[in-house]
Short mmCIF file of C-alpha atoms in Angstrom, two decimals:
data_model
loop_
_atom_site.label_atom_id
_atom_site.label_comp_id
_atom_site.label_asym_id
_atom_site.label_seq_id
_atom_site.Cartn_x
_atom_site.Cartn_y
_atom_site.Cartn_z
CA UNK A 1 -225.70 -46.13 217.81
CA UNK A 2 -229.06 -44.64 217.17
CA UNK A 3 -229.40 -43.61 220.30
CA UNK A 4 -225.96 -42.20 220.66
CA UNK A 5 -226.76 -40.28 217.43
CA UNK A 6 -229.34 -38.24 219.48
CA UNK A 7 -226.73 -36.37 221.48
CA UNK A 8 -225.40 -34.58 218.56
CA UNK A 9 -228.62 -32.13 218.16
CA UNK A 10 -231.50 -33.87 219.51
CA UNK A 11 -230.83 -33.80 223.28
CA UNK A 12 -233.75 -31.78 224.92
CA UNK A 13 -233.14 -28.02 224.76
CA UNK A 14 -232.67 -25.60 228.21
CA UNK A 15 -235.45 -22.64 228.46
CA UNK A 16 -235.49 -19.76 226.03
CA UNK A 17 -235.42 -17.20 228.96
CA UNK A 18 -231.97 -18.84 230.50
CA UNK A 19 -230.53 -18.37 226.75
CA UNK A 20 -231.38 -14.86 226.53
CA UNK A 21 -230.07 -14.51 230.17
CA UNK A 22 -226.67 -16.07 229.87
CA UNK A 23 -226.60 -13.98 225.84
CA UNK A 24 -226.82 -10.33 228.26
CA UNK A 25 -224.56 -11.53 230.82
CA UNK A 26 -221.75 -12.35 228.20
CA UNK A 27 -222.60 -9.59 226.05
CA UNK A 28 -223.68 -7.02 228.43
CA UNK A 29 -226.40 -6.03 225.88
CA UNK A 30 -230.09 -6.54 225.73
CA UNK A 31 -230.38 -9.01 223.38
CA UNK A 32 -233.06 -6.23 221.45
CA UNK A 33 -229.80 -4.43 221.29
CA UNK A 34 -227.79 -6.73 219.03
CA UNK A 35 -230.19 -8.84 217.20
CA UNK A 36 -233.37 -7.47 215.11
CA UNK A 37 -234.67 -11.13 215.20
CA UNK A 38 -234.21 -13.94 217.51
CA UNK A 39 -235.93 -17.20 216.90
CA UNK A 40 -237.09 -18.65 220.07
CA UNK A 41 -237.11 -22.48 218.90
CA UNK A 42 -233.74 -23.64 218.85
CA UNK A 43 -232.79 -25.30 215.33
CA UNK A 44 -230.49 -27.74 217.42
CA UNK A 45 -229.84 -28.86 220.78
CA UNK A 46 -226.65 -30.74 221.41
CA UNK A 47 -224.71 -31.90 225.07
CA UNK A 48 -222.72 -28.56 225.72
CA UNK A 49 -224.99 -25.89 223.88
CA UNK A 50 -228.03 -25.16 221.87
CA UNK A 51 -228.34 -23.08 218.28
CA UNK A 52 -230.54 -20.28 217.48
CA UNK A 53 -231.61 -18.80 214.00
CA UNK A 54 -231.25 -15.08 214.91
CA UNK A 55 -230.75 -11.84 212.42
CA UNK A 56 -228.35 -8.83 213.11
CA UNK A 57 -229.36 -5.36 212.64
CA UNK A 58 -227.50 -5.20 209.24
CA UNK A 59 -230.06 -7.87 207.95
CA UNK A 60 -226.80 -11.01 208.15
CA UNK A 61 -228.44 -13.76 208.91
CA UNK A 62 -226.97 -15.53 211.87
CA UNK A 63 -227.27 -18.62 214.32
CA UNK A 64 -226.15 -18.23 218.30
CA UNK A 65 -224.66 -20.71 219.68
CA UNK A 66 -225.24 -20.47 224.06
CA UNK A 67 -223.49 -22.92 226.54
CA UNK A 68 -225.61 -25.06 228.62
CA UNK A 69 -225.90 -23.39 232.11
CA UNK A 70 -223.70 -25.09 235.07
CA UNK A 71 -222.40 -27.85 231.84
CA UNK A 72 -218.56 -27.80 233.70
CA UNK A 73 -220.03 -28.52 236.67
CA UNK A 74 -221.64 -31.78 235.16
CA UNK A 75 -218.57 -32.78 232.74
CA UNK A 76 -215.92 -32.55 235.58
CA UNK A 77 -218.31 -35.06 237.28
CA UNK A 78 -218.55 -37.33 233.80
CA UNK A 79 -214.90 -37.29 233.63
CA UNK A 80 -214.27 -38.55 237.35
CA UNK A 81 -216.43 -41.33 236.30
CA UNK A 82 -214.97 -41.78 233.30
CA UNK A 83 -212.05 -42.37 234.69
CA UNK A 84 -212.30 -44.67 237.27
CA UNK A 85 -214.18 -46.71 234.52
CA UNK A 86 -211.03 -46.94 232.36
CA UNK A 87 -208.45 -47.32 235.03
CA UNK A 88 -210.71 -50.29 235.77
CA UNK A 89 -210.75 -51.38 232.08
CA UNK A 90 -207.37 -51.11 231.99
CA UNK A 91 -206.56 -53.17 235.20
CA UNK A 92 -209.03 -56.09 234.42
CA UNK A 93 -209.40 -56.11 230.71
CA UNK A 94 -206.14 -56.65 229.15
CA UNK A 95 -207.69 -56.59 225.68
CA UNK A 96 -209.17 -53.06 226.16
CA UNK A 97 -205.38 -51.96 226.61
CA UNK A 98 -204.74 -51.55 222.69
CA UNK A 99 -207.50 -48.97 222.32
CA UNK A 100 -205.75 -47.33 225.50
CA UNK A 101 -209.26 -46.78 227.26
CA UNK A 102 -207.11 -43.75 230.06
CA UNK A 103 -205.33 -42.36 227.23
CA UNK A 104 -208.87 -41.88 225.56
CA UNK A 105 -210.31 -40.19 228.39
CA UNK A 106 -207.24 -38.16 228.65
CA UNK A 107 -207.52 -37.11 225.34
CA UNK A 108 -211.45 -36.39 225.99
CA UNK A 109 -210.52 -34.53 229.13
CA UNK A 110 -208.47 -32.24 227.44
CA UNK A 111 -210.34 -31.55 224.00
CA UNK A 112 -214.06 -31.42 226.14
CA UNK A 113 -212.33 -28.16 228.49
CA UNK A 114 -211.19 -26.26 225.08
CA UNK A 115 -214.81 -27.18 223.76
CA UNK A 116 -216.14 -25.13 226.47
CA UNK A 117 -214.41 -21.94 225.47
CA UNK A 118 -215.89 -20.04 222.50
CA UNK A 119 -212.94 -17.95 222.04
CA UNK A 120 -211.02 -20.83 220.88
CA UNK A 121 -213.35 -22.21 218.29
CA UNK A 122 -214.08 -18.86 217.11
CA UNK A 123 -210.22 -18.79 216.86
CA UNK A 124 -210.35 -22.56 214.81
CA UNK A 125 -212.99 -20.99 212.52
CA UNK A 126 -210.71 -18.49 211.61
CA UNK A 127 -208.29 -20.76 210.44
CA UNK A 128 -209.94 -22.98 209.20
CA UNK A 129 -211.60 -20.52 206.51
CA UNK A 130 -207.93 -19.18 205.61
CA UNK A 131 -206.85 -22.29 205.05
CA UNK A 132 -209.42 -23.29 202.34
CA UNK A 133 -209.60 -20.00 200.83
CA UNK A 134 -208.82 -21.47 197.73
CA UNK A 135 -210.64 -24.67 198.24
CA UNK A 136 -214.30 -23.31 196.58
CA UNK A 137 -216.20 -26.88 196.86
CA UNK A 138 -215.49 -26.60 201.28
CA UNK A 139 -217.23 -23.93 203.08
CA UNK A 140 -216.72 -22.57 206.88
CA UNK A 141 -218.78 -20.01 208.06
CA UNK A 142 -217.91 -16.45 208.46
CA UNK A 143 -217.05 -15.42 212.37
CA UNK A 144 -218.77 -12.49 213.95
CA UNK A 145 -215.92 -11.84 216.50
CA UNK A 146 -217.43 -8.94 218.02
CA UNK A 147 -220.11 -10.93 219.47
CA UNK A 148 -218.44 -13.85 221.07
CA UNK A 149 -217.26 -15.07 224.62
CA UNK A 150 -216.30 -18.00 226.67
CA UNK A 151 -220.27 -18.90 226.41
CA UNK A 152 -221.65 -17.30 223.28
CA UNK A 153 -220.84 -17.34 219.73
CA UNK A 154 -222.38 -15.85 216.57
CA UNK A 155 -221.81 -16.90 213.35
CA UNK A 156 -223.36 -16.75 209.98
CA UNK A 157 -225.96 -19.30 209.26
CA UNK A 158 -225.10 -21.68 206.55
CA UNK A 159 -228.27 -23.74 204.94
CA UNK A 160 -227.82 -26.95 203.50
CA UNK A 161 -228.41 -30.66 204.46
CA UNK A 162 -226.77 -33.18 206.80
CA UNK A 163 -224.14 -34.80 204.82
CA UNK A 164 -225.77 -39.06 205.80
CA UNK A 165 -229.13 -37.13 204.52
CA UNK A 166 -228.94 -39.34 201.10
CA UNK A 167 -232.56 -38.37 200.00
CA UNK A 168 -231.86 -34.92 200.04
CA UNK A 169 -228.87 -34.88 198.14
CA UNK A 170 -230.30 -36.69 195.58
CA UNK A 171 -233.33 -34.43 195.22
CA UNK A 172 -231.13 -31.32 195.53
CA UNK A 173 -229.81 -32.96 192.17
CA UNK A 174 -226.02 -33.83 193.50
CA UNK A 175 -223.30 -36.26 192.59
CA UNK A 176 -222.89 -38.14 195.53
CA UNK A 177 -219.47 -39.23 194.57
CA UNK A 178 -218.43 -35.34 194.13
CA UNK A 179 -219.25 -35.08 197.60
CA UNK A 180 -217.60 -38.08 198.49
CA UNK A 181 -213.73 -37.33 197.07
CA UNK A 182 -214.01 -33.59 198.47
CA UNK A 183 -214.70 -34.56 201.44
CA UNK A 184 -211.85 -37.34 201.79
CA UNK A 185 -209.62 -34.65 200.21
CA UNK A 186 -210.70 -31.94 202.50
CA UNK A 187 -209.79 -34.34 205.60
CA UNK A 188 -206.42 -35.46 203.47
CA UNK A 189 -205.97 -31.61 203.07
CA UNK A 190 -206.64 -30.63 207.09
CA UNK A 191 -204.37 -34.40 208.25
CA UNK A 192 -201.21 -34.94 205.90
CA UNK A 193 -201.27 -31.11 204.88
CA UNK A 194 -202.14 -28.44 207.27
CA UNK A 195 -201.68 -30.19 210.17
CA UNK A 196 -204.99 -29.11 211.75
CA UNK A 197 -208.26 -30.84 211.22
CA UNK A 198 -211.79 -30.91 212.64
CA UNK A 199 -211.60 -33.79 215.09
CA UNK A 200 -215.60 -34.09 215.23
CA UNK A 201 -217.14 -34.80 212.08
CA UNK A 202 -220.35 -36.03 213.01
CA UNK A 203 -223.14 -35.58 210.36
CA UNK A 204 -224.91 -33.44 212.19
CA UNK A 205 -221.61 -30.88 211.72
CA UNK A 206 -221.00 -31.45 208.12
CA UNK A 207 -224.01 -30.18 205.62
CA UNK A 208 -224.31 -30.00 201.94
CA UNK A 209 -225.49 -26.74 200.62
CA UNK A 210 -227.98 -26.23 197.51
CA UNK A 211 -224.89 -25.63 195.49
CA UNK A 212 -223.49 -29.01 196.14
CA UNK A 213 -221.09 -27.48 198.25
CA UNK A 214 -219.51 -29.22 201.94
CA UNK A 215 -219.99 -27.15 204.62
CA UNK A 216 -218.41 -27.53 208.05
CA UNK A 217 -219.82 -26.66 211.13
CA UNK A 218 -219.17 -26.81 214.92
CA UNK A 219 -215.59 -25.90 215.28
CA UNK A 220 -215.24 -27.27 219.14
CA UNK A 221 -213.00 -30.06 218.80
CA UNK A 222 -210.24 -29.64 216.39
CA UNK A 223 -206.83 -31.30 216.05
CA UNK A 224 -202.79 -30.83 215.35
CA UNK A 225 -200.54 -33.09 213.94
CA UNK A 226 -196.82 -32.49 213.66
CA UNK A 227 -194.49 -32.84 211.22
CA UNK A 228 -193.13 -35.87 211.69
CA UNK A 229 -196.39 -37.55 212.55
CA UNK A 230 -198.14 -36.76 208.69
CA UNK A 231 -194.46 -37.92 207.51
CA UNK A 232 -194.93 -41.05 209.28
CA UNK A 233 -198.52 -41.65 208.15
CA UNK A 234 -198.17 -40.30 204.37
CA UNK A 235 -195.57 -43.14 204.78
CA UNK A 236 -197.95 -46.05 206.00
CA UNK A 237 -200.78 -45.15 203.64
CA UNK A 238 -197.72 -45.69 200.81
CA UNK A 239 -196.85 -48.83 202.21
CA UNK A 240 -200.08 -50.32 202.63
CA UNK A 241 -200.70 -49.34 199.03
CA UNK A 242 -197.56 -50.85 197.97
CA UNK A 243 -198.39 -53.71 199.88
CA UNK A 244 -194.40 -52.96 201.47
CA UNK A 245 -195.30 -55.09 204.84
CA UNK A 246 -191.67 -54.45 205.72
CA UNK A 247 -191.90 -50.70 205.65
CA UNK A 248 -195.28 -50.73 206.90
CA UNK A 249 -193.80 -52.01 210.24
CA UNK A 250 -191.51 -49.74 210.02
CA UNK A 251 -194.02 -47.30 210.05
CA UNK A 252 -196.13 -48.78 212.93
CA UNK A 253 -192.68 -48.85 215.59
CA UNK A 254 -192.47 -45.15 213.94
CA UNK A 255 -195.80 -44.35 214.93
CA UNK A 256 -195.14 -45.67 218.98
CA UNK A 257 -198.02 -48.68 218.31
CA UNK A 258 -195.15 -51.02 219.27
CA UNK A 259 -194.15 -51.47 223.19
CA UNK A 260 -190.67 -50.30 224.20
CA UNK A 261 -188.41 -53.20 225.38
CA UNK A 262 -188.69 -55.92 223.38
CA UNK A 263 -186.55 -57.63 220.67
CA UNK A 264 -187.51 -55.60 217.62
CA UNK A 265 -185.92 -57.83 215.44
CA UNK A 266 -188.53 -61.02 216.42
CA UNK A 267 -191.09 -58.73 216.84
CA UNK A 268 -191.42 -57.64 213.33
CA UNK A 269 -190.57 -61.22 212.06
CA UNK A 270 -193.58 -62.35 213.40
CA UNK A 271 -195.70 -59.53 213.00
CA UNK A 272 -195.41 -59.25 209.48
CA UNK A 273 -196.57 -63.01 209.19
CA UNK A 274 -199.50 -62.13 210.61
CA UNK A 275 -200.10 -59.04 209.27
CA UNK A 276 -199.42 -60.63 205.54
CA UNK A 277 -202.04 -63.05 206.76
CA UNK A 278 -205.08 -60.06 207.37
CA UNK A 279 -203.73 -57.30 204.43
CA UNK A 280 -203.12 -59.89 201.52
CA UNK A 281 -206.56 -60.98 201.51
CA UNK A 282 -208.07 -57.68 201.12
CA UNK A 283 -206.02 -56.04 198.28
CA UNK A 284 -208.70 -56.34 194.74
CA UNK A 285 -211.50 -56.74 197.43
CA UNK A 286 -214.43 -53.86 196.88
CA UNK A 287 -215.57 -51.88 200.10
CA UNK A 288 -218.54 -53.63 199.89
CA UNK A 289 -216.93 -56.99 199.72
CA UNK A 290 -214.87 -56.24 203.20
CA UNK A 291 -216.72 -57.31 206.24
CA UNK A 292 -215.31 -54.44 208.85
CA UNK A 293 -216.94 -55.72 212.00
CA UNK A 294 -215.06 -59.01 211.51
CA UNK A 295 -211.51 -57.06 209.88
CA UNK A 296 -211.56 -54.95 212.99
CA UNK A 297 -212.26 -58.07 215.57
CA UNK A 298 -209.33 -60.00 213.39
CA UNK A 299 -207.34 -56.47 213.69
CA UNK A 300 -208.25 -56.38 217.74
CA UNK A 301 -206.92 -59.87 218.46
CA UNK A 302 -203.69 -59.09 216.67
CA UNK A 303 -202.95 -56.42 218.89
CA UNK A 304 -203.69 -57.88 222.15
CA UNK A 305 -201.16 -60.69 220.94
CA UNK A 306 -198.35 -58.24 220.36
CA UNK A 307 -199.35 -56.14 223.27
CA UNK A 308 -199.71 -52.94 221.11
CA UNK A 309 -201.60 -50.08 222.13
CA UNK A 310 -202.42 -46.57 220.21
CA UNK A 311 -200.84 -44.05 221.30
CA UNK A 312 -202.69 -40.70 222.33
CA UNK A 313 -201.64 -38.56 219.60
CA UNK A 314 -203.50 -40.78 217.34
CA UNK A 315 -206.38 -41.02 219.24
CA UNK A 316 -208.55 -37.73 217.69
CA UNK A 317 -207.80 -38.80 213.78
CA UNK A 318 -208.76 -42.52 214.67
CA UNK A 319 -211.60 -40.90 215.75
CA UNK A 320 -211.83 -38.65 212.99
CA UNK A 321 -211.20 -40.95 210.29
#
């Protein structure tokens, strides 16, 4: 996991001259022309582009965000590979089918090609911001739409720290627990209520700003959820609340986690047994008291015993969440 962790803004940055380059090309400006500062260092480096501090000629302070040169070229490749891997998981690891290992590189397929385009999460910013207009304690960043293509985007810089940076926040003098519920509200907000949520929240994309304040950044992989889907889940959060097993099913064969043709009747006879079995347990438990690893293991097994499998819809807020 550490080393995973790297690829979200440690991964080794391209040359400051192809930066500048591919900035010209997209803008068809010398970059003299449109920024009065440009910092040469980038303050991040992550798989599909790098960030620059920069400054506009009406003193905004800015970052630029610039595509890694010939990066389609190297996803297409990752995704061939990718899939072959799954189809393979799929075929000789039946207990890989629940997490639905082609439907996840589907999903990453599809979500990876709209990362790619600027445009479109300049376009997600957008929305975003509108949406939490009257939201004061969650911040997106303002859009500079007349600099931005395919490749490039400027937007205003936003200072703060990374969200898992627990020493900061503390010295920056900040309830933690503040933080905490806004957050979870802001993601119950962008699920259950909007419909549209930031599908990567990394910490490396969420800071917390002097004034205690959750910032998001990095607007590349969002997601939608439809109307009946937040029904559907408002409705198993209830249920699992209420500790309603019965509805809860209900819930699950709503949410297309159960396989088609087979006797729904037995099915949820002896899947609520067992899922009785796992939920009763945990109800007056503490977080800290729940051991996850082992929940989610317990949680696996169960599904490869019913032959369930999540559908792709719910792919990006599993991820999310």
């Amino acid at each position: 996991a550490d080393e995973f962790k790297k690829l979200q803004d440690e991964v080794p940055p391209f040359p400051v001259n192809e930066a500048k380059k591919i900035i010209e090309e997209e803008l068809k400006l010398p970059v003299g022309n449109i920024l009065s500062h440009f910092d040469e260092t980038p303050i991040a480096a992550a798989s599909i582009a790098q960030v620059h501090r920069a400054t506009l000629f009406d003193g905004a302070d800015v970052v630029v965000k610039i595509q890694r040169p010939d990066i389609g070229a190297q996803i297409e490749t990752d995704i061939n590979i990718l899939s072959y891997i799954a189809r393979l998981l799929d075929k000789y690891l039946p207990e890989s089918r629940f997490f639905n290992p082609i439907g996840i590189v589907e999903e990453f397929s599809r979500t990876v090609r709209k990362e790619l385009n600027f445009v479109e999460e300049a376009r997600s910013c957008v929305k975003f911001r509108k949406n939490f207009e009257n939201r004061p304690e969650i911040y997106f960043p303002r859009i500079y739409s007349e600099f931005v293509t395919e490749k490039v985007l400027v937007m205003e810089r936003v200072d703060g720290v990374r969200i898992d940076n627990i020493a900061a926040i503390d010295k920056l003098g900040i309830d933690r627990k503040k933080i905490a519920k806004a957050g979870i509200d802001a993601y119950f907000k962008q699920i259950l209520e909007d419909g549209f949520f930031h599908a990567d929240p990394h910490p490396g994309n969420i800071l917390v700003m002097p004034s205690g304040v959750i910032a998001f950044l990095d607007f590349g992989i969002v997601g939608r959820v439809s109307d009946e889907l937040k029904e559907t889940m408002a409705n198993t959060f209830i249920a699992l609340i209420e500790k309603d097993f019965d509805r809860l099913i209900d819930q699950y064969v709503e949410l297309g986690i159960v396989p088609e043709h087979i006797d729904i009747e037995s099915f949820k006879r002896e899947f609520k047994a067992d899922i009785v079995d796992i939920l009763e347990p945990l109800y007056g438990l503490t977080l800290q008291e729940i051991n996850f690893a082992q929940y989610l293991d317990t949680i696996t097994h169960l599904a490869i015993k019913h032959n369930l499998r999540i559908p792709s819809d719910l792919l990006l807020i599993n991820k999310a969440m």
